[in-house]
Amino acid sequence: MNANSTVKKVAVFTSGGDAPGMNAAVRSVVRTAIYNDLHIFGIEGGYDGMINNRIKRLERSDVANIIQKGGTLLKTARSDEFRTKEGRAKAFSNLEYHGIDGLVAIGGNGTYTGAMILGEEYGIPIIGLPGTIDNDLAGTDYTIGFDTAINTAIDAVDKIRDTAHAHNRLFIIEMMGRHAGYIALHAGIGSGASKIMIPEQTTDLDAMITKLKKSAERQKLFNLIIVAEGEPNGGAIAVAEKIKAAGFNEDVRVTIIGHMQRGGAPSCQDRVLASRLGFVAVEALLSGRSGVAAGIISDEVVFTPFKEAIESIKPINKDLLRMAEILAM
Ligand code: F6P
């Protein structure tokens, strides 16, 4: 333990959309805190639980047998009340009531924003951990949950591929990602999709339809098109309508994989990432860091100020898109 640290009582919470590996991160925070003789608390339901005082002490056994579980044992929520000054005042008075003097916030952009504002208003040290399947947070190569989500997604596509091939059909498959195409891009490459459509790049639908017609002329209608939910043409259903209107009627099908991508046992990679980040979050609090998100870039731990992590956009690697186009010939 760092004898000079002023932090003695730490609380951990998960917030926003759940992501596989959040439990592994909580386990790591709890055990690292106990190892360092800190009191550790869990806040149930993110900022909502902070406002409503759903805060309880955690022991090492409370996080036994959870490293392999999806979801989050601490539950999660999106809280409108926390966006108000009054909501945050209630939340902070509950933290004070328990003597909590350090926080670990696990979630995405909205979670970081809440943590930044609370930290600025009340001066409480907070470390953020990137927990979202979308992989859309700056300050880390990968977010907790992304690897599991893309593996779930390609597993689904592999199954769809069997029936697509058997019937010589065209499938438009929608993946999560309202603002970011990481899941669609990676799962699209990993499943050998013919086309990947993401929010970061508008797809020329007419050009795509011309290509599809050519492949249909070769008696090959079987195709897999992966569409991120936030892509500019309006998602899988809208894309399918346009393709059908161009003359492909009976043989077009849509599958929306949806929230399946958020569930399930975390992959080993997500468990390791979550364990590493949970560990460094507690060490960061002990060494006096605050207002930063922990991440891993090129296998090195990095800390990024919340403001920077929130405002920077982690760019999609467009070379991967180009490669996918070429490989889909
Ligand atoms: O941020 C994770 C995410 O799964 C996005 O990919 C998706 O757009 C969104 O959450 C869905 O949110 P909700 O579960 O609130 O519908």
Short mmCIF file of C-alpha atoms and ligand atoms in Angstrom, two decimals:
data_model
loop_
_atom_site.label_atom_id
_atom_site.label_comp_id
_atom_site.label_asym_id
_atom_site.label_seq_id
_atom_site.Cartn_x
_atom_site.Cartn_y
_atom_site.Cartn_z
CA MET A 1 0.00 0.00 0.00
CA ASN A 2 1.07 3.56 -0.70
CA ALA A 3 1.38 5.04 2.80
CA ASN A 4 1.20 8.58 1.41
CA SER A 5 -2.08 8.04 -0.38
CA THR A 6 -5.06 9.99 0.90
CA VAL A 7 -7.46 7.59 -0.76
CA LYS A 8 -8.80 5.04 1.72
CA LYS A 9 -12.30 4.14 0.57
CA VAL A 10 -12.94 3.44 -3.08
CA ALA A 11 -16.19 2.70 -4.89
CA VAL A 12 -16.54 1.03 -8.27
CA PHE A 13 -19.50 1.14 -10.64
CA THR A 14 -20.53 0.21 -14.16
CA SER A 15 -22.58 2.58 -16.27
CA GLY A 16 -24.11 2.92 -19.76
CA GLY A 17 -24.49 -0.12 -22.00
CA ASP A 18 -23.11 -3.28 -20.40
CA ALA A 19 -20.11 -4.99 -21.98
CA PRO A 20 -18.66 -8.48 -21.51
CA GLY A 21 -15.66 -8.16 -19.22
CA MET A 22 -17.17 -5.55 -16.91
CA ASN A 23 -17.34 -8.21 -14.18
CA ALA A 24 -13.69 -9.09 -14.68
CA ALA A 25 -12.84 -5.40 -14.30
CA VAL A 26 -14.91 -5.09 -11.10
CA ARG A 27 -13.23 -8.21 -9.69
CA SER A 28 -9.83 -6.76 -10.43
CA VAL A 29 -10.65 -3.38 -8.84
CA VAL A 30 -12.07 -5.06 -5.72
CA ARG A 31 -9.18 -7.45 -5.21
CA THR A 32 -6.50 -4.85 -5.92
CA ALA A 33 -8.16 -2.48 -3.47
CA ILE A 34 -8.32 -5.14 -0.75
CA TYR A 35 -4.70 -6.09 -1.40
CA ASN A 36 -3.84 -2.45 -0.73
CA ASP A 37 -5.87 -2.36 2.53
CA LEU A 38 -8.53 -0.09 1.08
CA HIS A 39 -12.22 -0.33 1.86
CA ILE A 40 -14.02 -1.09 -1.37
CA PHE A 41 -17.67 -0.44 -2.20
CA GLY A 42 -19.85 -1.37 -5.18
CA ILE A 43 -22.46 1.07 -6.46
CA GLU A 44 -25.42 -0.71 -8.01
CA GLY A 45 -26.87 0.69 -11.24
CA GLY A 46 -24.23 3.30 -12.06
CA TYR A 47 -25.03 6.97 -11.44
CA ASP A 48 -28.63 6.11 -10.63
CA GLY A 49 -27.48 3.93 -7.73
CA MET A 50 -25.13 6.68 -6.58
CA ILE A 51 -28.08 9.10 -6.41
CA ASN A 52 -30.29 6.57 -4.63
CA ASN A 53 -27.64 5.30 -2.24
CA ARG A 54 -27.48 1.74 -3.54
CA ILE A 55 -23.92 1.45 -2.27
CA LYS A 56 -22.53 -1.51 -0.36
CA ARG A 57 -19.22 -2.75 0.94
CA LEU A 58 -17.64 -5.53 -1.12
CA GLU A 59 -15.39 -8.32 0.09
CA ARG A 60 -13.07 -10.53 -1.92
CA SER A 61 -15.65 -13.34 -1.96
CA ASP A 62 -18.30 -11.03 -3.48
CA VAL A 63 -16.34 -11.09 -6.71
CA ALA A 64 -15.55 -14.82 -6.71
CA ASN A 65 -16.82 -16.77 -9.72
CA ILE A 66 -17.63 -13.70 -11.84
CA ILE A 67 -14.58 -13.33 -14.10
CA GLN A 68 -16.24 -15.58 -16.69
CA LYS A 69 -19.68 -13.97 -16.58
CA GLY A 70 -21.25 -11.54 -19.03
CA GLY A 71 -23.42 -8.59 -18.00
CA THR A 72 -22.47 -6.78 -14.83
CA LEU A 73 -23.09 -7.94 -11.29
CA LEU A 74 -23.23 -4.30 -10.26
CA LYS A 75 -26.01 -3.65 -12.82
CA THR A 76 -25.95 -0.62 -15.05
CA ALA A 77 -28.20 2.24 -16.10
CA ARG A 78 -28.33 5.48 -18.01
CA SER A 79 -29.29 8.29 -15.59
CA ASP A 80 -30.96 11.53 -16.69
CA GLU A 81 -31.05 12.78 -13.09
CA PHE A 82 -27.26 12.68 -12.87
CA ARG A 83 -27.13 15.20 -15.72
CA THR A 84 -28.63 17.75 -13.30
CA LYS A 85 -26.69 19.62 -10.60
CA GLU A 86 -29.23 18.48 -7.98
CA GLY A 87 -28.80 14.85 -9.01
CA ARG A 88 -25.02 15.08 -8.70
CA ALA A 89 -25.33 16.82 -5.31
CA LYS A 90 -27.44 13.90 -4.02
CA ALA A 91 -24.94 11.44 -5.47
CA PHE A 92 -21.98 13.15 -3.85
CA SER A 93 -23.68 13.39 -0.45
CA ASN A 94 -24.19 9.60 -0.56
CA LEU A 95 -20.51 9.12 -1.35
CA GLU A 96 -19.63 11.39 1.58
CA TYR A 97 -21.99 9.46 3.85
CA HIS A 98 -19.95 6.29 3.19
CA GLY A 99 -16.65 8.18 3.42
CA ILE A 100 -15.83 7.29 -0.18
CA ASP A 101 -12.84 9.29 -1.40
CA GLY A 102 -12.04 7.65 -4.72
CA LEU A 103 -14.04 6.21 -7.62
CA VAL A 104 -13.52 3.82 -10.51
CA ALA A 105 -16.08 4.39 -13.27
CA ILE A 106 -16.43 1.66 -15.92
CA GLY A 107 -18.32 2.56 -19.09
CA GLY A 108 -18.31 4.57 -22.28
CA ASN A 109 -18.39 8.18 -23.32
CA GLY A 110 -21.43 9.14 -21.20
CA THR A 111 -19.84 7.52 -18.14
CA TYR A 112 -16.62 9.50 -18.67
CA THR A 113 -18.61 12.71 -19.09
CA GLY A 114 -20.45 12.16 -15.80
CA ALA A 115 -17.18 11.29 -14.05
CA MET A 116 -15.44 14.39 -15.40
CA ILE A 117 -18.21 16.72 -14.21
CA LEU A 118 -18.50 15.09 -10.77
CA GLY A 119 -14.73 15.28 -10.35
CA GLU A 120 -14.65 18.95 -11.34
CA GLU A 121 -17.56 19.89 -9.08
CA TYR A 122 -16.53 17.97 -5.96
CA GLY A 123 -12.82 17.29 -6.38
CA ILE A 124 -13.19 13.55 -5.80
CA PRO A 125 -10.47 11.51 -7.56
CA ILE A 126 -11.94 9.36 -10.35
CA ILE A 127 -10.35 6.92 -12.76
CA GLY A 128 -12.32 5.78 -15.82
CA LEU A 129 -12.11 2.38 -17.47
CA PRO A 130 -13.26 1.87 -21.08
CA GLY A 131 -16.20 -0.54 -20.95
CA THR A 132 -18.19 -0.62 -24.18
CA ILE A 133 -18.58 -3.10 -27.01
CA ASP A 134 -18.32 -0.23 -29.53
CA ASN A 135 -14.54 0.31 -29.17
CA ASP A 136 -15.18 3.99 -29.82
CA LEU A 137 -13.17 5.48 -26.97
CA ALA A 138 -9.91 7.33 -27.50
CA GLY A 139 -7.02 6.57 -25.16
CA THR A 140 -7.01 2.82 -25.66
CA ASP A 141 -6.52 0.46 -28.59
CA TYR A 142 -9.42 -1.69 -27.46
CA THR A 143 -12.30 -1.28 -25.03
CA ILE A 144 -13.48 -3.95 -22.64
CA GLY A 145 -16.19 -5.99 -24.41
CA PHE A 146 -15.22 -5.31 -28.01
CA ASP A 147 -13.36 -8.55 -28.59
CA THR A 148 -16.22 -10.64 -27.23
CA ALA A 149 -18.76 -8.69 -29.27
CA ILE A 150 -16.94 -9.22 -32.57
CA ASN A 151 -16.55 -12.92 -31.83
CA THR A 152 -20.27 -13.19 -31.06
CA ALA A 153 -20.98 -11.32 -34.27
CA ILE A 154 -18.85 -13.54 -36.51
CA ASP A 155 -20.31 -16.61 -34.88
CA ALA A 156 -23.76 -15.38 -35.93
CA VAL A 157 -22.57 -14.49 -39.44
CA ASP A 158 -20.98 -17.93 -39.89
CA LYS A 159 -24.37 -19.47 -39.17
CA ILE A 160 -26.17 -17.09 -41.51
CA ARG A 161 -23.56 -17.85 -44.19
CA ASP A 162 -24.60 -21.52 -44.20
CA THR A 163 -28.22 -20.74 -45.00
CA ALA A 164 -27.28 -17.89 -47.38
CA HIS A 165 -25.10 -20.29 -49.33
CA ALA A 166 -27.67 -23.07 -49.32
CA HIS A 167 -30.40 -20.81 -50.78
CA ASN A 168 -28.15 -18.58 -52.87
CA ARG A 169 -29.50 -15.56 -51.00
CA LEU A 170 -28.27 -12.14 -50.20
CA PHE A 171 -28.20 -11.31 -46.48
CA ILE A 172 -27.97 -7.83 -45.04
CA ILE A 173 -26.76 -8.21 -41.47
CA GLU A 174 -26.94 -5.32 -39.04
CA MET A 175 -24.46 -5.01 -36.19
CA MET A 176 -24.34 -2.62 -33.25
CA GLY A 177 -22.58 0.70 -33.46
CA ARG A 178 -24.70 3.83 -33.49
CA HIS A 179 -21.77 6.15 -34.00
CA ALA A 180 -18.86 3.84 -34.73
CA GLY A 181 -18.23 1.07 -37.21
CA TYR A 182 -15.56 -0.90 -35.35
CA ILE A 183 -17.77 -3.93 -34.75
CA ALA A 184 -19.03 -4.03 -38.34
CA LEU A 185 -15.55 -3.47 -39.76
CA HIS A 186 -13.80 -6.14 -37.72
CA ALA A 187 -16.61 -8.70 -37.81
CA GLY A 188 -17.09 -7.97 -41.53
CA ILE A 189 -13.46 -8.72 -42.30
CA GLY A 190 -13.48 -11.72 -39.98
CA SER A 191 -16.50 -13.21 -41.70
CA GLY A 192 -15.40 -12.47 -45.26
CA ALA A 193 -18.31 -10.13 -46.00
CA SER A 194 -18.80 -8.82 -49.55
CA LYS A 195 -19.44 -5.31 -48.31
CA ILE A 196 -19.05 -3.44 -45.01
CA MET A 197 -21.10 -0.30 -44.40
CA ILE A 198 -20.14 1.91 -41.46
CA PRO A 199 -21.08 5.33 -40.05
CA GLU A 200 -17.64 6.78 -40.79
CA GLN A 201 -17.99 6.39 -44.56
CA THR A 202 -21.02 6.81 -46.79
CA THR A 203 -21.46 3.86 -49.12
CA ASP A 204 -22.41 4.56 -52.73
CA LEU A 205 -25.49 2.33 -52.87
CA ASP A 206 -25.91 2.60 -56.65
CA ALA A 207 -22.36 1.39 -57.21
CA MET A 208 -22.95 -1.43 -54.75
CA ILE A 209 -26.18 -2.47 -56.51
CA THR A 210 -24.40 -2.47 -59.90
CA LYS A 211 -21.81 -4.81 -58.44
CA LEU A 212 -24.50 -7.06 -56.98
CA LYS A 213 -26.21 -7.24 -60.39
CA LYS A 214 -22.95 -8.33 -61.97
CA SER A 215 -22.50 -11.04 -59.40
CA ALA A 216 -26.13 -12.16 -59.90
CA GLU A 217 -25.42 -12.43 -63.64
CA ARG A 218 -22.68 -14.89 -62.70
CA GLN A 219 -25.41 -16.87 -60.91
CA LYS A 220 -23.93 -15.82 -57.60
CA LEU A 221 -26.46 -14.01 -55.54
CA PHE A 222 -25.07 -15.41 -52.31
CA ASN A 223 -23.56 -12.41 -50.59
CA LEU A 224 -23.16 -11.08 -47.09
CA ILE A 225 -23.41 -7.35 -46.51
CA ILE A 226 -22.56 -6.10 -43.03
CA VAL A 227 -24.16 -2.84 -41.97
CA ALA A 228 -23.44 -0.93 -38.75
CA GLU A 229 -26.69 0.34 -37.18
CA GLY A 230 -25.57 3.98 -37.52
CA GLU A 231 -24.47 3.87 -41.16
CA PRO A 232 -25.77 6.84 -43.16
CA ASN A 233 -28.11 4.97 -45.56
CA GLY A 234 -30.37 4.14 -42.61
CA GLY A 235 -29.36 0.66 -41.42
CA ALA A 236 -29.99 -2.85 -42.73
CA ILE A 237 -33.73 -2.54 -43.33
CA ALA A 238 -33.38 0.65 -45.39
CA VAL A 239 -30.48 -0.83 -47.37
CA ALA A 240 -32.47 -4.02 -48.06
CA GLU A 241 -35.45 -1.98 -49.30
CA LYS A 242 -33.24 -0.15 -51.78
CA ILE A 243 -31.67 -3.37 -53.01
CA LYS A 244 -35.10 -5.00 -53.40
CA ALA A 245 -36.38 -1.97 -55.30
CA ALA A 246 -33.50 -2.46 -57.73
CA GLY A 247 -34.94 -5.81 -58.71
CA PHE A 248 -33.71 -8.30 -56.11
CA ASN A 249 -36.94 -9.32 -54.52
CA GLU A 250 -37.42 -12.72 -52.96
CA ASP A 251 -33.80 -13.44 -52.37
CA VAL A 252 -32.91 -10.67 -49.95
CA ARG A 253 -33.09 -11.24 -46.19
CA VAL A 254 -32.27 -9.05 -43.21
CA THR A 255 -30.86 -10.16 -39.85
CA ILE A 256 -30.33 -7.72 -37.00
CA ILE A 257 -28.01 -9.32 -34.49
CA GLY A 258 -28.80 -6.69 -31.86
CA HIS A 259 -28.23 -7.04 -28.14
CA MET A 260 -26.89 -10.57 -28.47
CA GLN A 261 -23.61 -8.77 -29.15
CA ARG A 262 -23.61 -7.32 -25.64
CA GLY A 263 -24.09 -10.62 -23.81
CA GLY A 264 -22.20 -13.81 -23.18
CA ALA A 265 -19.04 -14.90 -21.47
CA PRO A 266 -16.15 -12.49 -22.07
CA SER A 267 -13.34 -13.71 -24.33
CA CYS A 268 -9.94 -14.34 -22.78
CA GLN A 269 -8.67 -11.13 -24.35
CA ASP A 270 -11.44 -9.11 -22.69
CA ARG A 271 -10.82 -10.78 -19.33
CA VAL A 272 -7.12 -9.98 -19.51
CA LEU A 273 -7.73 -6.40 -20.62
CA ALA A 274 -10.32 -5.87 -17.87
CA SER A 275 -8.04 -7.39 -15.23
CA ARG A 276 -5.11 -5.22 -16.27
CA LEU A 277 -7.18 -2.04 -16.33
CA GLY A 278 -8.91 -2.71 -13.01
CA PHE A 279 -5.53 -3.27 -11.40
CA VAL A 280 -3.95 -0.09 -12.77
CA ALA A 281 -7.04 1.98 -11.89
CA VAL A 282 -6.59 1.29 -8.17
CA GLU A 283 -2.83 1.84 -8.37
CA ALA A 284 -3.51 5.13 -10.17
CA LEU A 285 -5.82 6.31 -7.39
CA LEU A 286 -3.19 5.37 -4.81
CA SER A 287 -0.54 7.31 -6.64
CA GLY A 288 -2.71 10.43 -6.67
CA ARG A 289 -4.01 10.37 -10.24
CA SER A 290 -7.46 11.72 -10.97
CA GLY A 291 -9.75 12.74 -13.81
CA VAL A 292 -8.22 10.32 -16.27
CA ALA A 293 -9.22 7.24 -18.21
CA ALA A 294 -6.92 4.23 -18.18
CA GLY A 295 -6.27 2.42 -21.43
CA ILE A 296 -3.74 0.23 -23.18
CA ILE A 297 -1.99 1.38 -26.33
CA SER A 298 0.60 -0.89 -27.96
CA ASP A 299 0.64 -2.98 -24.78
CA GLU A 300 1.54 0.02 -22.58
CA VAL A 301 -0.79 1.44 -19.94
CA VAL A 302 -1.73 5.05 -20.71
CA PHE A 303 -3.83 7.61 -18.89
CA THR A 304 -5.86 10.12 -20.88
CA PRO A 305 -7.62 13.13 -19.31
CA PHE A 306 -11.40 12.62 -19.46
CA LYS A 307 -11.88 15.72 -21.61
CA GLU A 308 -9.48 14.42 -24.22
CA ALA A 309 -10.93 10.89 -24.16
CA ILE A 310 -14.45 12.30 -24.58
CA GLU A 311 -13.67 14.82 -27.30
CA SER A 312 -11.22 12.88 -29.46
CA ILE A 313 -12.52 10.55 -32.09
CA LYS A 314 -10.59 7.33 -32.46
CA PRO A 315 -10.33 7.03 -36.24
CA ILE A 316 -11.32 3.89 -38.09
CA ASN A 317 -8.44 2.41 -40.05
CA LYS A 318 -9.66 3.09 -43.59
CA ASP A 319 -6.94 0.78 -44.98
CA LEU A 320 -8.89 -2.09 -43.47
CA LEU A 321 -12.00 -1.07 -45.41
CA ARG A 322 -10.01 -0.88 -48.65
CA MET A 323 -8.49 -4.28 -47.95
CA ALA A 324 -11.95 -5.76 -47.24
CA GLU A 325 -13.21 -4.45 -50.62
CA ILE A 326 -10.32 -6.06 -52.46
CA LEU A 327 -10.61 -9.39 -50.64
CA ALA A 328 -14.34 -9.52 -51.38
CA MET A 329 -13.79 -9.74 -55.15
O1 F6P B 1 -22.90 1.59 -26.74
C1 F6P B 1 -23.18 0.26 -26.83
C2 F6P B 1 -24.42 0.04 -27.64
O2 F6P B 1 -24.65 -1.36 -27.66
C3 F6P B 1 -24.41 0.60 -29.05
O3 F6P B 1 -23.70 -0.16 -29.97
C4 F6P B 1 -25.89 0.64 -29.35
O4 F6P B 1 -26.17 1.57 -30.35
C5 F6P B 1 -26.47 1.05 -28.03
O5 F6P B 1 -25.55 0.63 -27.04
C6 F6P B 1 -27.82 0.48 -27.74
O6 F6P B 1 -28.26 0.98 -26.54
P1 F6P B 1 -29.55 0.47 -25.77
O7 F6P B 1 -29.21 -0.84 -25.13
O8 F6P B 1 -29.81 1.52 -24.76
O9 F6P B 1 -30.62 0.29 -26.78
#
